[in-house]
Steps between C-alpha positions, in 0.01 A plus 500: 500500500665221696877521542650200671792522737829436317533147633133405514431195288868450425663159520730492800862397466534127435753297692799466268748374759522163323586680177778723634622315812438126449653240730536241220475534121479270201573556130276283278647457155865502613725434203863474388408663167651847520243635255209435734352701786509187713878511480535871567267483799678195639833686483352787699315273743812308594659824614253489792628170638595542863236769547194288424416157366517488119356212298536441126223306327533356149303224336816306405629494857858545378741731686477864397807720536654219702216502753252218561146549369157358570261377235193649671421737782335213683845345550634798696597424859311803637232751401614805301371856532587622150501312170629644173357325194681506165340219301316498165151649508332163455633383835457821697162427662621161623814661641287755687292221653818320605636821654186557705507138613863549608394784732594797282348831605661688211547395138704682237389413147782545251306302240348700212206412278195620694313831508740664256373262229131587521167397648583131545819585685316749721244233588781263602653776711169570673459134591856490636447809710181360648685182598797690648285736704283217627818343639595826676802554274615771259618484139751737340472492122472285298726615215742674736874498575499427871544667836786632713541641850849613593412548868394135542758363258232380257635457146246343266521724195656422164788743561685621810422860594694744720381537860370832627189680620287522183209259455434439130166366378516445126309346213817501291810298580718699264392825667611354832839405362555840341389683813736288708792627292394862539447459875838330544663800333327720757593287801154352545348153482193293576342406830244298306416407144169349394422423138127560453446291189130463423384609848254213506490505881745743655483841339700818526283625788569188709873531451506874567327443833745226596801712404362799690503285814850364433756666732777437247326702228548876474369563148256316273558487124242367255494410136136427429296462181177365649387637835225246562267659754618856449328633812668236717831595336445869582402425860802275556740754351345785699545302821864431412568869429325600822725252684805686366587259219490681164357310203659560158314371195619427148219401267386529142203701376398797293324288240146587401422132446288475813279792397455444126135425554433801722187690405549816706756778524610347830587168339672665207725702729591219741795267444650215694780734603273772637310245710826362640617853579176559689553178696859602579388839633233336714755268660807727507684271256798638310475410131808474276545420132812282483708263716778759522260766623371251753852431628578872516188578701544201731858609571388857569217385726736266683737788565268799542154366586228763479738800507390798292672567171303788346751788533831397348846650523713425193874472562731470200861544399417644160246746361368264233418221741348753741264643239394165358435360847278796585291451186466128566406554863227748412375266226445246779279749683772595748576854612852644468448817707739793503691521828464792732790735574595320821557159342648650185749699708604198704556300182701777337733523801627147436517501118700676227378847397372364169274242667124516458318496832136586423383140422639331310830508685791476256829461686678618185799267487562484874489120497854429387645782715296437815294183484380557856290787363241239406459406866487859626252603234270201544493553876379857452234386253366220717494723808281756320136470617362585154696219328337157501748309282819538300614385158877487449594481132816501292852360533511402866608137498758561231748730672701198613628461145720808559733319737527302821478800731178626349365145476543451875349842575201433275439163663511658845260771381257234382503351850439845649210563258340173610531605864337834418205327334449282807534799731233711331276223366414699188498331158825544308561349158823509303544504127857435393671471166713227659257253663740203512782646713597424858352835606163420345504160664576661835200730458279196437649325801408806704140467378506793257321425169742540208387540137682493169239731343388829651142447378483182708616687809239772448229241440588322823443819699184560301364160597569575866334840475192367323432232759144544620415501864310182589139570417186375666421190292164496326224284635407182321192529277224321687234473231237627743307713253124474544370299206699399196502746212358330189445796266781703347286783365571866559203558728600208722859621518394855575260406777740248653775763529256764620371270774862436606540868576597683179258778408357515145283763329124457516388248237205303365471200270280507191394241243424735210572850367169623647589338830838675490327835461276421798807406703657837423188682616498295822865583572440866426738777414761425237717445313471120465699202384348204315684166505396199294481186713634161396821630336848416630672820382214747472705803395688317225173372353331840507278398787552810717351843439611794718372849571134438413311810610144370542267202469453550125875485442516186717225337291678586175831361622336178619317463168828540310659226713197278443533540126874429497560260790161354604592495871271330752459824691654823621639665810417868530720693743541854622822626342778601738725798435856364476669838462580544869631152567753234407390185319637182659472136400471239772484138394549155649612190312510153654845348455510118502780495761466820702125550484343845456745774400385862505625760252463876512606757244393801301161414356277585210631469148863561609533174694662279240691788340683626809509166685565685826378222728588341833402163645434336835347179630137531604321551733635833622429730788472871409852578625644241262285636217631851566861376482416334169361826361798702617738271309350612169727707280218753472425507873566876500169545315320370807657773716398776260714668233493833313216638708288185500384393847615178662262206488358335811775239525342325799173453313689375195694248711177377658348449155804306379490283811127439448553378143793280607300350786200436277704305246682308773168392651370360169722226360264464204613842376810469281527874433328804647566853384376851575622734226484785538469561871476877521694637799403855599557728799156394626532123466488231233253397234507183293418572137525151350547142620568165342500138619656195335386173653731203537454224245 
């Protein structure tokens, strides 16, 4: 098996300086019509005057927004680095040619009407990209909303966006606008914004690499529906994460549309969403499910980085909120451990006798009498070595409604809480019934995440706790398999997998019932299995006979199959004893974007019933295969339960890696499956295999 280095064969970062830091820009399609993109972009472009040369180009040549315009780019007094084109689709190619002739090294295509409309549009896009690349330029879009860089003062998007340290790469303009509102509420903004559009030339991977190198970018946020070259996307994101710039992804998926035609268990169990999850794990990407979740996680990462959040202390000013917060935290996979006597005693010394101090901590009405108790209590919690994070829930933020004195004290306490969070560096989130008060705003100003719903606060900590450590990215499939596979029969599949390193029982092929009996005698011993060849799902069709004691029984079973199914031949195998092992399925399906994706799960007839499966991008090394196996819900079976011995996990991982590597080396294989793969204390044995060739 060949596993390439993570960056081998990857496209290196393209020079996007003309896109994000141009010396001179032009807007083609400038207009006074406030319903047109050409108008909106001109408004934003003119904000850059004084920082860089800005030229408006409109075919009428009339002033736009009170500024002079040029009829063509050829009339400009100097070359321009960046040209934004917002003209009807029929004139887009000519505008691109004019831009290249004017010296543009970056073009932003606002114009729609290309690849999103079908094959003809994609052909036009391909021709445009070839022309742009031949000129040494780059194209963002077409069918996009523009580009922005707050560190260079570039403003060529349809809407102004708040400045900050988050780079947003998005295929949806509305998602960008909604996220900007959420980030503004959390004190964050954008270092860069790039609207992907159709990704005809520049794709998500190109922009991730550029943002990872941008000193003004701390975090990278993506809304992506089409990942283009999925392996390049994974490699770029992995490099960004390794460079200390987290990547947070919002995407769509979960539909079975991409696997409706799947012919194996592997295909039936794989969805777009599971493939994307596998890609995210490979790259260390954090995946979220809504713009608000994205904003919450970005704010938490901005404030707390990679701090742990697994063991949570819950601090409340009421028993109800305390109990609900504990349930919600544990539902997020967090631990709410009981405190030891030392911490519990220290907490009790500063709280009323009725306070709960075991975790959760319920200050039992101390807030209105001694609001500083919040500060004292949180300090003790954050100083505890077995506390990773804290969730404060309840009425804090609303005590100011009881009068000016308490309002001032609560505001001062909020400032002190912010200082505590900075001092200890541990994640702290606050749920308050009063999220719109001066106290809540002070907490936000101090960098403490504030939530109006306790479930959102718990989920935020859960997202921090579930963040995977950056993994070793998978190699790129190199298609180096010796000889293309042209036959999808069982014998071919079996021998291909066996040659790759997965053991199978002794077997012989036979063309007739008499030949099957001879094969059994040649194998020797017993019992035997007879499998009819040439059938896609042998068991479902009655093409498998088990537990045949001798050659005569093998002949009879083969004759019965001949009478019912008329197969072209048979495979006679020595029958393995499955009683001392665990049946596993290992399969690989080739995804059109991310390439081969390996799946493991409980095998045999339980596969599609239990659906206990995990996924990863192939190829794998054995250590990665072992991690994949240990993520199964039924992983305890592999370690031995109720007196059953543990299986040879190293041998099982090597077999999984062998299957993954085999499929990755043969691009002509659309699906490859070994089911079951019998894992025993003494090693592994493949009991069935199936290949589906690409159309």
